[in-house]
mmCIF file with all atom_site columns, C-alpha atoms in Angstrom:
data_model
loop_
_atom_site.group_PDB
_atom_site.id
_atom_site.type_symbol
_atom_site.label_atom_id
_atom_site.label_alt_id
_atom_site.label_comp_id
_atom_site.label_asym_id
_atom_site.label_entity_id
_atom_site.label_seq_id
_atom_site.pdbx_PDB_ins_code
_atom_site.Cartn_x
_atom_site.Cartn_y
_atom_site.Cartn_z
_atom_site.occupancy
_atom_site.B_iso_or_equiv
_atom_site.pdbx_formal_charge
_atom_site.auth_seq_id
_atom_site.auth_comp_id
_atom_site.auth_asym_id
_atom_site.auth_atom_id
_atom_site.pdbx_PDB_model_num
ATOM 1   C CA . MET A 1 1   ? 230.002 -131.356 -120.900 1.00 51.00 ? 1   MET A CA 1
ATOM 2   C CA . LYS A 1 2   ? 226.468 -130.030 -120.943 1.00 59.00 ? 2   LYS A CA 1
ATOM 3   C CA . HIS A 1 3   ? 226.815 -128.201 -124.219 1.00 46.00 ? 3   HIS A CA 1
ATOM 4   C CA . ILE A 1 4   ? 224.753 -125.203 -123.206 1.00 46.00 ? 4   ILE A CA 1
ATOM 5   C CA . PHE A 1 5   ? 227.435 -124.752 -120.676 1.00 43.00 ? 5   PHE A CA 1
ATOM 6   C CA . VAL A 1 6   ? 227.897 -128.067 -119.067 1.00 42.00 ? 6   VAL A CA 1
ATOM 7   C CA . PRO A 1 7   ? 230.541 -130.289 -117.552 1.00 44.00 ? 7   PRO A CA 1
ATOM 8   C CA . ALA A 1 8   ? 231.036 -133.921 -118.539 1.00 46.00 ? 8   ALA A CA 1
ATOM 9   C CA . VAL A 1 9   ? 232.813 -137.107 -117.621 1.00 51.00 ? 9   VAL A CA 1
ATOM 10  C CA . ALA A 1 10  ? 235.662 -138.128 -119.884 1.00 43.00 ? 10  ALA A CA 1
ATOM 11  C CA . VAL A 1 11  ? 234.671 -141.703 -120.602 1.00 39.00 ? 11  VAL A CA 1
ATOM 12  C CA . LEU A 1 12  ? 235.516 -144.334 -123.162 1.00 35.00 ? 12  LEU A CA 1
ATOM 13  C CA . LEU A 1 13  ? 232.109 -143.881 -124.778 1.00 35.00 ? 13  LEU A CA 1
ATOM 14  C CA . PHE A 1 14  ? 233.264 -140.730 -126.529 1.00 36.00 ? 14  PHE A CA 1
ATOM 15  C CA . ALA A 1 15  ? 235.984 -140.375 -129.111 1.00 38.00 ? 15  ALA A CA 1
ATOM 16  C CA . ALA A 1 16  ? 238.412 -137.467 -128.893 1.00 43.00 ? 16  ALA A CA 1
ATOM 17  C CA . PRO A 1 17  ? 241.049 -136.121 -131.241 1.00 44.00 ? 17  PRO A CA 1
ATOM 18  C CA . HIS A 1 18  ? 244.686 -136.707 -130.439 1.00 44.00 ? 18  HIS A CA 1
ATOM 19  C CA . ALA A 1 19  ? 246.112 -133.753 -128.566 1.00 44.00 ? 19  ALA A CA 1
ATOM 20  C CA . ALA A 1 20  ? 249.589 -132.314 -128.854 1.00 52.00 ? 20  ALA A CA 1
ATOM 21  C CA . ALA A 1 21  ? 252.282 -133.567 -126.473 1.00 81.00 ? 21  ALA A CA 1
ATOM 22  C CA . PHE A 1 22  ? 251.125 -132.770 -122.961 1.00 91.00 ? 22  PHE A CA 1
ATOM 23  C CA . GLU A 1 23  ? 252.895 -130.679 -120.349 1.00 94.00 ? 23  GLU A CA 1
ATOM 24  C CA . PRO A 1 24  ? 254.821 -132.895 -117.875 1.00 95.00 ? 24  PRO A CA 1
ATOM 25  C CA . SER A 1 25  ? 253.200 -133.042 -114.445 1.00 96.00 ? 25  SER A CA 1
ATOM 26  C CA . GLU A 1 26  ? 256.315 -131.710 -112.738 1.00 97.00 ? 26  GLU A CA 1
ATOM 27  C CA . ASN A 1 27  ? 255.933 -128.409 -114.604 1.00 97.00 ? 27  ASN A CA 1
ATOM 28  C CA . TYR A 1 28  ? 252.604 -127.653 -112.939 1.00 98.00 ? 28  TYR A CA 1
ATOM 29  C CA . LYS A 1 29  ? 252.607 -125.277 -109.993 1.00 98.00 ? 29  LYS A CA 1
ATOM 30  C CA . LYS A 1 30  ? 251.011 -126.821 -106.908 1.00 98.00 ? 30  LYS A CA 1
ATOM 31  C CA . ARG A 1 31  ? 248.527 -124.797 -104.870 1.00 98.00 ? 31  ARG A CA 1
ATOM 32  C CA . GLU A 1 32  ? 246.083 -125.596 -102.101 1.00 98.00 ? 32  GLU A CA 1
ATOM 33  C CA . VAL A 1 33  ? 242.556 -124.201 -102.233 1.00 98.00 ? 33  VAL A CA 1
ATOM 34  C CA . GLN A 1 34  ? 240.132 -124.962 -99.395  1.00 98.00 ? 34  GLN A CA 1
ATOM 35  C CA . GLY A 1 35  ? 242.052 -128.168 -98.617  1.00 98.00 ? 35  GLY A CA 1
ATOM 36  C CA . PHE A 1 36  ? 242.101 -129.359 -102.255 1.00 99.00 ? 36  PHE A CA 1
ATOM 37  C CA . THR A 1 37  ? 245.282 -129.866 -104.272 1.00 99.00 ? 37  THR A CA 1
ATOM 38  C CA . VAL A 1 38  ? 245.293 -127.704 -107.399 1.00 99.00 ? 38  VAL A CA 1
ATOM 39  C CA . LEU A 1 39  ? 247.920 -128.162 -110.131 1.00 99.00 ? 39  LEU A CA 1
ATOM 40  C CA . VAL A 1 40  ? 248.318 -125.158 -112.428 1.00 98.00 ? 40  VAL A CA 1
ATOM 41  C CA . HIS A 1 41  ? 249.638 -125.305 -115.995 1.00 98.00 ? 41  HIS A CA 1
ATOM 42  C CA . PRO A 1 42  ? 252.452 -122.779 -116.730 1.00 97.00 ? 42  PRO A CA 1
ATOM 43  C CA . GLU A 1 43  ? 250.336 -121.180 -119.487 1.00 97.00 ? 43  GLU A CA 1
ATOM 44  C CA . VAL A 1 44  ? 247.765 -120.070 -116.910 1.00 98.00 ? 44  VAL A CA 1
ATOM 45  C CA . GLU A 1 45  ? 250.270 -117.757 -115.243 1.00 94.00 ? 45  GLU A CA 1
ATOM 46  C CA . LYS A 1 46  ? 250.634 -115.832 -118.510 1.00 97.00 ? 46  LYS A CA 1
ATOM 47  C CA . HIS A 1 47  ? 247.017 -114.693 -118.106 1.00 98.00 ? 47  HIS A CA 1
ATOM 48  C CA . ALA A 1 48  ? 247.170 -113.167 -114.641 1.00 96.00 ? 48  ALA A CA 1
ATOM 49  C CA . ASP A 1 49  ? 243.889 -111.239 -114.695 1.00 97.00 ? 49  ASP A CA 1
ATOM 50  C CA . GLU A 1 50  ? 241.800 -114.147 -115.969 1.00 97.00 ? 50  GLU A CA 1
ATOM 51  C CA . ALA A 1 51  ? 243.560 -116.565 -113.631 1.00 97.00 ? 51  ALA A CA 1
ATOM 52  C CA . LYS A 1 52  ? 242.817 -114.370 -110.618 1.00 98.00 ? 52  LYS A CA 1
ATOM 53  C CA . VAL A 1 53  ? 239.096 -114.354 -111.428 1.00 98.00 ? 53  VAL A CA 1
ATOM 54  C CA . ALA A 1 54  ? 239.085 -118.104 -112.085 1.00 98.00 ? 54  ALA A CA 1
ATOM 55  C CA . PHE A 1 55  ? 240.762 -118.939 -108.790 1.00 98.00 ? 55  PHE A CA 1
ATOM 56  C CA . GLU A 1 56  ? 238.320 -116.698 -106.960 1.00 98.00 ? 56  GLU A CA 1
ATOM 57  C CA . GLU A 1 57  ? 235.483 -118.647 -108.601 1.00 99.00 ? 57  GLU A CA 1
ATOM 58  C CA . LEU A 1 58  ? 237.074 -122.002 -107.799 1.00 99.00 ? 58  LEU A CA 1
ATOM 59  C CA . GLU A 1 59  ? 237.654 -121.034 -104.181 1.00 99.00 ? 59  GLU A CA 1
ATOM 60  C CA . SER A 1 60  ? 234.100 -119.722 -103.837 1.00 99.00 ? 60  SER A CA 1
ATOM 61  C CA . GLN A 1 61  ? 232.609 -122.962 -105.143 1.00 99.00 ? 61  GLN A CA 1
ATOM 62  C CA . LEU A 1 62  ? 234.868 -125.150 -103.011 1.00 99.00 ? 62  LEU A CA 1
ATOM 63  C CA . LYS A 1 63  ? 234.057 -123.091 -99.931  1.00 99.00 ? 63  LYS A CA 1
ATOM 64  C CA . LYS A 1 64  ? 230.322 -123.533 -100.541 1.00 98.00 ? 64  LYS A CA 1
ATOM 65  C CA . LEU A 1 65  ? 230.551 -127.278 -100.990 1.00 98.00 ? 65  LEU A CA 1
ATOM 66  C CA . CYS A 1 66  ? 232.837 -127.691 -97.963  1.00 99.00 ? 66  CYS A CA 1
ATOM 67  C CA . ALA A 1 67  ? 230.092 -126.057 -95.902  1.00 99.00 ? 67  ALA A CA 1
ATOM 68  C CA . VAL A 1 68  ? 227.389 -128.548 -96.920  1.00 99.00 ? 68  VAL A CA 1
ATOM 69  C CA . VAL A 1 69  ? 228.989 -131.902 -97.790  1.00 99.00 ? 69  VAL A CA 1
ATOM 70  C CA . PRO A 1 70  ? 229.195 -134.262 -94.768  1.00 99.00 ? 70  PRO A CA 1
ATOM 71  C CA . GLU A 1 71  ? 232.613 -134.984 -93.272  1.00 98.00 ? 71  GLU A CA 1
ATOM 72  C CA . LYS A 1 72  ? 233.223 -138.505 -94.616  1.00 98.00 ? 72  LYS A CA 1
ATOM 73  C CA . PRO A 1 73  ? 232.373 -137.880 -98.288  1.00 99.00 ? 73  PRO A CA 1
ATOM 74  C CA . LEU A 1 74  ? 234.123 -134.501 -98.101  1.00 99.00 ? 74  LEU A CA 1
ATOM 75  C CA . ALA A 1 75  ? 237.313 -136.268 -97.022  1.00 99.00 ? 75  ALA A CA 1
ATOM 76  C CA . ALA A 1 76  ? 236.993 -138.503 -100.086 1.00 99.00 ? 76  ALA A CA 1
ATOM 77  C CA . LEU A 1 77  ? 236.481 -135.482 -102.350 1.00 99.00 ? 77  LEU A CA 1
ATOM 78  C CA . LYS A 1 78  ? 239.599 -133.779 -101.001 1.00 99.00 ? 78  LYS A CA 1
ATOM 79  C CA . LYS A 1 79  ? 241.695 -136.643 -102.368 1.00 99.00 ? 79  LYS A CA 1
ATOM 80  C CA . VAL A 1 80  ? 240.728 -135.565 -105.888 1.00 99.00 ? 80  VAL A CA 1
ATOM 81  C CA . LYS A 1 81  ? 243.258 -133.293 -107.594 1.00 99.00 ? 81  LYS A CA 1
ATOM 82  C CA . PHE A 1 82  ? 242.359 -130.348 -109.802 1.00 99.00 ? 82  PHE A CA 1
ATOM 83  C CA . TRP A 1 83  ? 244.331 -129.705 -112.979 1.00 99.00 ? 83  TRP A CA 1
ATOM 84  C CA . VAL A 1 84  ? 243.939 -126.133 -114.209 1.00 98.00 ? 84  VAL A CA 1
ATOM 85  C CA . GLU A 1 85  ? 244.598 -125.445 -117.898 1.00 98.00 ? 85  GLU A CA 1
ATOM 86  C CA . TRP A 1 86  ? 244.336 -122.253 -119.898 1.00 97.00 ? 86  TRP A CA 1
ATOM 87  C CA . GLN A 1 87  ? 242.453 -123.881 -122.790 1.00 95.00 ? 87  GLN A CA 1
ATOM 88  C CA . THR A 1 88  ? 242.725 -127.519 -123.817 1.00 91.00 ? 88  THR A CA 1
ATOM 89  C CA . LYS A 1 89  ? 239.137 -127.602 -125.112 1.00 92.00 ? 89  LYS A CA 1
ATOM 90  C CA . LYS A 1 90  ? 237.591 -124.699 -127.004 1.00 93.00 ? 90  LYS A CA 1
ATOM 91  C CA . ASN A 1 91  ? 234.047 -125.680 -126.008 1.00 94.00 ? 91  ASN A CA 1
ATOM 92  C CA . GLY A 1 92  ? 234.893 -127.106 -122.616 1.00 96.00 ? 92  GLY A CA 1
ATOM 93  C CA . ALA A 1 93  ? 234.901 -125.886 -119.041 1.00 98.00 ? 93  ALA A CA 1
ATOM 94  C CA . ALA A 1 94  ? 235.540 -128.735 -116.588 1.00 98.00 ? 94  ALA A CA 1
ATOM 95  C CA . GLU A 1 95  ? 235.543 -132.530 -116.647 1.00 98.00 ? 95  GLU A CA 1
ATOM 96  C CA . PHE A 1 96  ? 236.347 -135.526 -114.476 1.00 98.00 ? 96  PHE A CA 1
ATOM 97  C CA . HIS A 1 97  ? 238.733 -138.044 -116.015 1.00 98.00 ? 97  HIS A CA 1
ATOM 98  C CA . VAL A 1 98  ? 237.767 -141.644 -115.333 1.00 96.00 ? 98  VAL A CA 1
ATOM 99  C CA . SER A 1 99  ? 240.235 -143.635 -117.367 1.00 94.00 ? 99  SER A CA 1
ATOM 100 C CA . LYS A 1 100 ? 244.024 -143.538 -117.481 1.00 95.00 ? 100 LYS A CA 1
ATOM 101 C CA . GLY A 1 101 ? 243.886 -145.661 -120.637 1.00 95.00 ? 101 GLY A CA 1
ATOM 102 C CA . TRP A 1 102 ? 241.549 -143.211 -122.382 1.00 94.00 ? 102 TRP A CA 1
ATOM 103 C CA . LEU A 1 103 ? 243.841 -140.316 -121.542 1.00 95.00 ? 103 LEU A CA 1
ATOM 104 C CA . LYS A 1 104 ? 246.935 -142.142 -122.775 1.00 94.00 ? 104 LYS A CA 1
ATOM 105 C CA . ASP A 1 105 ? 245.268 -143.324 -125.990 1.00 93.00 ? 105 ASP A CA 1
ATOM 106 C CA . ASN A 1 106 ? 244.072 -139.804 -126.796 1.00 90.00 ? 106 ASN A CA 1
ATOM 107 C CA . GLY A 1 107 ? 247.327 -137.980 -126.158 1.00 91.00 ? 107 GLY A CA 1
ATOM 108 C CA . TYR A 1 108 ? 246.569 -136.574 -122.717 1.00 93.00 ? 108 TYR A CA 1
ATOM 109 C CA . ASN A 1 109 ? 248.517 -136.826 -119.477 1.00 97.00 ? 109 ASN A CA 1
ATOM 110 C CA . PRO A 1 110 ? 247.464 -140.180 -117.912 1.00 97.00 ? 110 PRO A CA 1
ATOM 111 C CA . GLU A 1 111 ? 248.262 -138.787 -114.459 1.00 98.00 ? 111 GLU A CA 1
ATOM 112 C CA . LYS A 1 112 ? 245.056 -136.750 -114.710 1.00 98.00 ? 112 LYS A CA 1
ATOM 113 C CA . ALA A 1 113 ? 243.023 -139.948 -114.234 1.00 98.00 ? 113 ALA A CA 1
ATOM 114 C CA . GLY A 1 114 ? 240.872 -139.656 -111.137 1.00 98.00 ? 114 GLY A CA 1
ATOM 115 C CA . GLY A 1 115 ? 241.189 -135.876 -111.214 1.00 99.00 ? 115 GLY A CA 1
ATOM 116 C CA . VAL A 1 116 ? 239.086 -132.914 -112.297 1.00 99.00 ? 116 VAL A CA 1
ATOM 117 C CA . GLU A 1 117 ? 240.455 -130.836 -115.153 1.00 98.00 ? 117 GLU A CA 1
ATOM 118 C CA . ILE A 1 118 ? 239.418 -127.236 -115.658 1.00 98.00 ? 118 ILE A CA 1
ATOM 119 C CA . ASN A 1 119 ? 240.075 -127.312 -119.379 1.00 97.00 ? 119 ASN A CA 1
ATOM 120 C CA . ASN A 1 120 ? 239.005 -123.811 -120.379 1.00 98.00 ? 120 ASN A CA 1
ATOM 121 C CA . LEU A 1 121 ? 239.543 -121.096 -117.786 1.00 97.00 ? 121 LEU A CA 1
ATOM 122 C CA . LYS A 1 122 ? 237.337 -118.438 -119.373 1.00 98.00 ? 122 LYS A CA 1
ATOM 123 C CA . ASN A 1 123 ? 234.423 -120.803 -119.965 1.00 98.00 ? 123 ASN A CA 1
ATOM 124 C CA . PHE A 1 124 ? 234.718 -122.146 -116.437 1.00 99.00 ? 124 PHE A CA 1
ATOM 125 C CA . VAL A 1 125 ? 234.107 -118.673 -115.031 1.00 98.00 ? 125 VAL A CA 1
ATOM 126 C CA . ASP A 1 126 ? 231.513 -117.627 -117.610 1.00 98.00 ? 126 ASP A CA 1
ATOM 127 C CA . TRP A 1 127 ? 229.406 -120.787 -117.450 1.00 98.00 ? 127 TRP A CA 1
ATOM 128 C CA . SER A 1 128 ? 229.610 -120.977 -113.668 1.00 98.00 ? 128 SER A CA 1
ATOM 129 C CA . ARG A 1 129 ? 228.384 -117.426 -113.252 1.00 97.00 ? 129 ARG A CA 1
ATOM 130 C CA . ARG A 1 130 ? 225.766 -117.637 -115.978 1.00 96.00 ? 130 ARG A CA 1
ATOM 131 C CA . ALA A 1 131 ? 223.964 -120.841 -115.085 1.00 96.00 ? 131 ALA A CA 1
ATOM 132 C CA . GLN A 1 132 ? 226.091 -123.397 -113.224 1.00 97.00 ? 132 GLN A CA 1
ATOM 133 C CA . PRO A 1 133 ? 227.235 -122.090 -109.834 1.00 98.00 ? 133 PRO A CA 1
ATOM 134 C CA . TRP A 1 134 ? 227.818 -125.666 -108.607 1.00 99.00 ? 134 TRP A CA 1
ATOM 135 C CA . MET A 1 135 ? 229.868 -126.860 -111.590 1.00 99.00 ? 135 MET A CA 1
ATOM 136 C CA . VAL A 1 136 ? 232.766 -127.921 -109.367 1.00 99.00 ? 136 VAL A CA 1
ATOM 137 C CA . LEU A 1 137 ? 230.503 -130.087 -107.234 1.00 99.00 ? 137 LEU A CA 1
ATOM 138 C CA . HIS A 1 138 ? 229.112 -131.672 -110.415 1.00 99.00 ? 138 HIS A CA 1
ATOM 139 C CA . GLU A 1 139 ? 232.579 -132.862 -111.417 1.00 99.00 ? 139 GLU A CA 1
ATOM 140 C CA . LEU A 1 140 ? 233.496 -133.934 -107.894 1.00 99.00 ? 140 LEU A CA 1
ATOM 141 C CA . ALA A 1 141 ? 230.244 -135.908 -107.769 1.00 99.00 ? 141 ALA A CA 1
ATOM 142 C CA . HIS A 1 142 ? 231.531 -137.893 -110.745 1.00 99.00 ? 142 HIS A CA 1
ATOM 143 C CA . ALA A 1 143 ? 234.719 -138.584 -108.799 1.00 99.00 ? 143 ALA A CA 1
ATOM 144 C CA . TYR A 1 144 ? 232.737 -139.686 -105.748 1.00 99.00 ? 144 TYR A CA 1
ATOM 145 C CA . HIS A 1 145 ? 230.554 -141.941 -107.900 1.00 99.00 ? 145 HIS A CA 1
ATOM 146 C CA . PHE A 1 146 ? 233.391 -143.704 -109.709 1.00 98.00 ? 146 PHE A CA 1
ATOM 147 C CA . LEU A 1 147 ? 236.105 -143.713 -107.037 1.00 98.00 ? 147 LEU A CA 1
ATOM 148 C CA . THR A 1 148 ? 234.104 -144.173 -103.821 1.00 98.00 ? 148 THR A CA 1
ATOM 149 C CA . LEU A 1 149 ? 230.680 -145.638 -104.593 1.00 98.00 ? 149 LEU A CA 1
ATOM 150 C CA . GLY A 1 150 ? 231.714 -147.609 -107.666 1.00 97.00 ? 150 GLY A CA 1
ATOM 151 C CA . ASP A 1 151 ? 230.443 -147.330 -111.227 1.00 96.00 ? 151 ASP A CA 1
ATOM 152 C CA . SER A 1 152 ? 227.705 -149.948 -110.786 1.00 95.00 ? 152 SER A CA 1
ATOM 153 C CA . TYR A 1 153 ? 226.362 -148.636 -107.471 1.00 98.00 ? 153 TYR A CA 1
ATOM 154 C CA . ASP A 1 154 ? 223.047 -150.513 -107.112 1.00 98.00 ? 154 ASP A CA 1
ATOM 155 C CA . PRO A 1 155 ? 220.935 -147.695 -105.585 1.00 98.00 ? 155 PRO A CA 1
ATOM 156 C CA . LEU A 1 156 ? 221.996 -145.450 -108.474 1.00 99.00 ? 156 LEU A CA 1
ATOM 157 C CA . GLU A 1 157 ? 221.146 -148.083 -111.070 1.00 98.00 ? 157 GLU A CA 1
ATOM 158 C CA . SER A 1 158 ? 217.610 -148.487 -109.730 1.00 98.00 ? 158 SER A CA 1
ATOM 159 C CA . ALA A 1 159 ? 216.990 -144.759 -109.172 1.00 99.00 ? 159 ALA A CA 1
ATOM 160 C CA . TYR A 1 160 ? 218.139 -143.865 -112.676 1.00 99.00 ? 160 TYR A CA 1
ATOM 161 C CA . LYS A 1 161 ? 216.058 -146.661 -114.195 1.00 99.00 ? 161 LYS A CA 1
ATOM 162 C CA . GLN A 1 162 ? 212.854 -145.483 -112.526 1.00 98.00 ? 162 GLN A CA 1
ATOM 163 C CA . ALA A 1 163 ? 213.512 -141.874 -113.525 1.00 99.00 ? 163 ALA A CA 1
ATOM 164 C CA . ILE A 1 164 ? 213.935 -142.863 -117.169 1.00 99.00 ? 164 ILE A CA 1
ATOM 165 C CA . GLU A 1 165 ? 210.939 -145.215 -117.143 1.00 99.00 ? 165 GLU A CA 1
ATOM 166 C CA . ARG A 1 166 ? 208.757 -142.498 -115.629 1.00 99.00 ? 166 ARG A CA 1
ATOM 167 C CA . LYS A 1 167 ? 210.152 -139.911 -118.082 1.00 99.00 ? 167 LYS A CA 1
ATOM 168 C CA . LEU A 1 168 ? 210.731 -137.540 -115.178 1.00 99.00 ? 168 LEU A CA 1
ATOM 169 C CA . TYR A 1 169 ? 213.427 -135.570 -116.925 1.00 99.00 ? 169 TYR A CA 1
ATOM 170 C CA . GLU A 1 170 ? 212.253 -135.601 -120.539 1.00 99.00 ? 170 GLU A CA 1
ATOM 171 C CA . SER A 1 171 ? 211.017 -131.998 -120.370 1.00 99.00 ? 171 SER A CA 1
ATOM 172 C CA . VAL A 1 172 ? 211.799 -129.798 -117.377 1.00 99.00 ? 172 VAL A CA 1
ATOM 173 C CA . ASP A 1 173 ? 212.198 -126.100 -116.662 1.00 99.00 ? 173 ASP A CA 1
ATOM 174 C CA . TYR A 1 174 ? 215.606 -124.604 -117.436 1.00 98.00 ? 174 TYR A CA 1
ATOM 175 C CA . ILE A 1 175 ? 217.137 -121.858 -115.318 1.00 96.00 ? 175 ILE A CA 1
ATOM 176 C CA . SER A 1 176 ? 217.185 -119.286 -118.140 1.00 94.00 ? 176 SER A CA 1
ATOM 177 C CA . GLY A 1 177 ? 213.627 -120.056 -119.214 1.00 96.00 ? 177 GLY A CA 1
ATOM 178 C CA . GLY A 1 178 ? 211.707 -122.557 -121.280 1.00 98.00 ? 178 GLY A CA 1
ATOM 179 C CA . LYS A 1 179 ? 211.662 -126.339 -121.201 1.00 98.00 ? 179 LYS A CA 1
ATOM 180 C CA . LYS A 1 180 ? 214.526 -128.696 -122.022 1.00 97.00 ? 180 LYS A CA 1
ATOM 181 C CA . LYS A 1 181 ? 215.356 -132.359 -121.844 1.00 99.00 ? 181 LYS A CA 1
ATOM 182 C CA . ALA A 1 182 ? 217.375 -132.580 -118.637 1.00 99.00 ? 182 ALA A CA 1
ATOM 183 C CA . TYR A 1 183 ? 221.060 -133.433 -118.746 1.00 98.00 ? 183 TYR A CA 1
ATOM 184 C CA . ALA A 1 184 ? 220.277 -136.048 -116.086 1.00 99.00 ? 184 ALA A CA 1
ATOM 185 C CA . THR A 1 185 ? 218.829 -138.259 -118.833 1.00 99.00 ? 185 THR A CA 1
ATOM 186 C CA . THR A 1 186 ? 222.257 -138.665 -120.486 1.00 98.00 ? 186 THR A CA 1
ATOM 187 C CA . ASN A 1 187 ? 223.363 -141.644 -118.393 1.00 98.00 ? 187 ASN A CA 1
ATOM 188 C CA . ARG A 1 188 ? 223.448 -142.741 -114.759 1.00 98.00 ? 188 ARG A CA 1
ATOM 189 C CA . ALA A 1 189 ? 226.676 -140.820 -114.110 1.00 98.00 ? 189 ALA A CA 1
ATOM 190 C CA . GLU A 1 190 ? 225.133 -137.522 -115.176 1.00 99.00 ? 190 GLU A CA 1
ATOM 191 C CA . TYR A 1 191 ? 221.931 -138.347 -113.293 1.00 99.00 ? 191 TYR A CA 1
ATOM 192 C CA . PHE A 1 192 ? 223.984 -138.721 -110.118 1.00 99.00 ? 192 PHE A CA 1
ATOM 193 C CA . ALA A 1 193 ? 225.995 -135.540 -110.690 1.00 99.00 ? 193 ALA A CA 1
ATOM 194 C CA . GLU A 1 194 ? 222.963 -133.437 -111.630 1.00 99.00 ? 194 GLU A CA 1
ATOM 195 C CA . LEU A 1 195 ? 220.960 -134.576 -108.611 1.00 99.00 ? 195 LEU A CA 1
ATOM 196 C CA . SER A 1 196 ? 223.982 -133.888 -106.409 1.00 99.00 ? 196 SER A CA 1
ATOM 197 C CA . GLU A 1 197 ? 223.932 -130.258 -107.563 1.00 99.00 ? 197 GLU A CA 1
ATOM 198 C CA . ALA A 1 198 ? 220.286 -129.935 -106.554 1.00 99.00 ? 198 ALA A CA 1
ATOM 199 C CA . TYR A 1 199 ? 220.823 -131.820 -103.287 1.00 99.00 ? 199 TYR A CA 1
ATOM 200 C CA . PHE A 1 200 ? 223.635 -129.601 -102.047 1.00 99.00 ? 200 PHE A CA 1
ATOM 201 C CA . GLY A 1 201 ? 223.131 -126.360 -103.932 1.00 98.00 ? 201 GLY A CA 1
ATOM 202 C CA . LYS A 1 202 ? 221.306 -125.384 -107.101 1.00 98.00 ? 202 LYS A CA 1
ATOM 203 C CA . ASN A 1 203 ? 221.089 -127.069 -110.482 1.00 99.00 ? 203 ASN A CA 1
ATOM 204 C CA . ASP A 1 204 ? 220.413 -125.367 -113.805 1.00 98.00 ? 204 ASP A CA 1
ATOM 205 C CA . PHE A 1 205 ? 217.689 -127.894 -114.675 1.00 99.00 ? 205 PHE A CA 1
ATOM 206 C CA . ALA A 1 206 ? 214.612 -128.459 -112.525 1.00 99.00 ? 206 ALA A CA 1
ATOM 207 C CA . PRO A 1 207 ? 214.297 -129.725 -109.892 1.00 99.00 ? 207 PRO A CA 1
ATOM 208 C CA . TYR A 1 208 ? 216.669 -126.954 -108.873 1.00 99.00 ? 208 TYR A CA 1
ATOM 209 C CA . THR A 1 209 ? 217.003 -127.469 -105.113 1.00 99.00 ? 209 THR A CA 1
ATOM 210 C CA . ARG A 1 210 ? 216.910 -130.137 -102.409 1.00 99.00 ? 210 ARG A CA 1
ATOM 211 C CA . SER A 1 211 ? 213.305 -129.476 -101.435 1.00 99.00 ? 211 SER A CA 1
ATOM 212 C CA . GLU A 1 212 ? 212.198 -129.535 -105.078 1.00 99.00 ? 212 GLU A CA 1
ATOM 213 C CA . LEU A 1 213 ? 214.112 -132.773 -105.667 1.00 99.00 ? 213 LEU A CA 1
ATOM 214 C CA . GLU A 1 214 ? 212.456 -134.456 -102.691 1.00 99.00 ? 214 GLU A CA 1
ATOM 215 C CA . LYS A 1 215 ? 209.007 -133.642 -104.072 1.00 99.00 ? 215 LYS A CA 1
ATOM 216 C CA . TYR A 1 216 ? 209.712 -134.292 -107.742 1.00 99.00 ? 216 TYR A CA 1
ATOM 217 C CA . ASP A 1 217 ? 211.935 -137.389 -107.641 1.00 99.00 ? 217 ASP A CA 1
ATOM 218 C CA . PRO A 1 218 ? 211.675 -138.962 -104.157 1.00 99.00 ? 218 PRO A CA 1
ATOM 219 C CA . VAL A 1 219 ? 213.591 -142.060 -105.261 1.00 99.00 ? 219 VAL A CA 1
ATOM 220 C CA . GLY A 1 220 ? 216.431 -139.875 -106.502 1.00 99.00 ? 220 GLY A CA 1
ATOM 221 C CA . PHE A 1 221 ? 216.294 -137.906 -103.268 1.00 99.00 ? 221 PHE A CA 1
ATOM 222 C CA . GLU A 1 222 ? 216.664 -141.114 -101.233 1.00 99.00 ? 222 GLU A CA 1
ATOM 223 C CA . LEU A 1 223 ? 219.605 -142.063 -103.442 1.00 99.00 ? 223 LEU A CA 1
ATOM 224 C CA . MET A 1 224 ? 221.288 -138.794 -102.505 1.00 99.00 ? 224 MET A CA 1
ATOM 225 C CA . LYS A 1 225 ? 220.696 -139.387 -98.792  1.00 99.00 ? 225 LYS A CA 1
ATOM 226 C CA . LYS A 1 226 ? 222.089 -142.905 -99.000  1.00 99.00 ? 226 LYS A CA 1
ATOM 227 C CA . ALA A 1 227 ? 225.113 -141.982 -101.096 1.00 99.00 ? 227 ALA A CA 1
ATOM 228 C CA . TRP A 1 228 ? 226.098 -138.689 -99.460  1.00 99.00 ? 228 TRP A CA 1
ATOM 229 C CA . GLY A 1 229 ? 224.386 -138.556 -96.079  1.00 99.00 ? 229 GLY A CA 1
ATOM 230 C CA . THR A 1 230 ? 222.542 -135.518 -94.740  1.00 98.00 ? 230 THR A CA 1
ATOM 231 C CA . PRO A 1 231 ? 223.869 -132.089 -95.804  1.00 98.00 ? 231 PRO A CA 1
ATOM 232 C CA . THR A 1 232 ? 225.463 -130.218 -92.922  1.00 97.00 ? 232 THR A CA 1
ATOM 233 C CA . LYS A 1 233 ? 223.381 -127.096 -93.586  1.00 91.00 ? 233 LYS A CA 1
#
């Protein structure tokens, strides 16, 4: 997760503490939101007011991305399940789970592999509305990268390499003011997800939008076109 409010990919590179026994998948309530399958932990229903706001936020973000992501990649995204938790991570918000083995080894439900987990309902709403209105797309971009394009997608490798070599994202404007090292520098997965936010909507690090991305990082912009196709609006 971007620690100033930021999502992350659950990968083997990071250690995590063992969690308590997880809730069985069959105990989750299944919902459909904008064509996406959403599985809701029983604890969430005990917080009706917060849950209502969170589902409004989730639906709003999914509606926005459904309006701009081309048909073929959108169909791939709709295969990704959402798992909604009340709070499994105090400093979390949302994350894409890459590895079933990582989940199993760290005490989490391995069935979440290949899915997006909203792991802290309050933070999801707060961070989305404060600085990351395309947080959901960020996590789905991770899913598209790993499940559709493949981890070692050549155009991504080369685009990320040139961005790092040129130090494009070492110090950029941040949405709330000042300069920061962009989250896109973290690794190629975050580079892809961050640029996807700018390509389809608005990122919290500059370049913020599609037109800004095209001017600032034309190689990254071409990566987006190749990977996703042309936005529908």
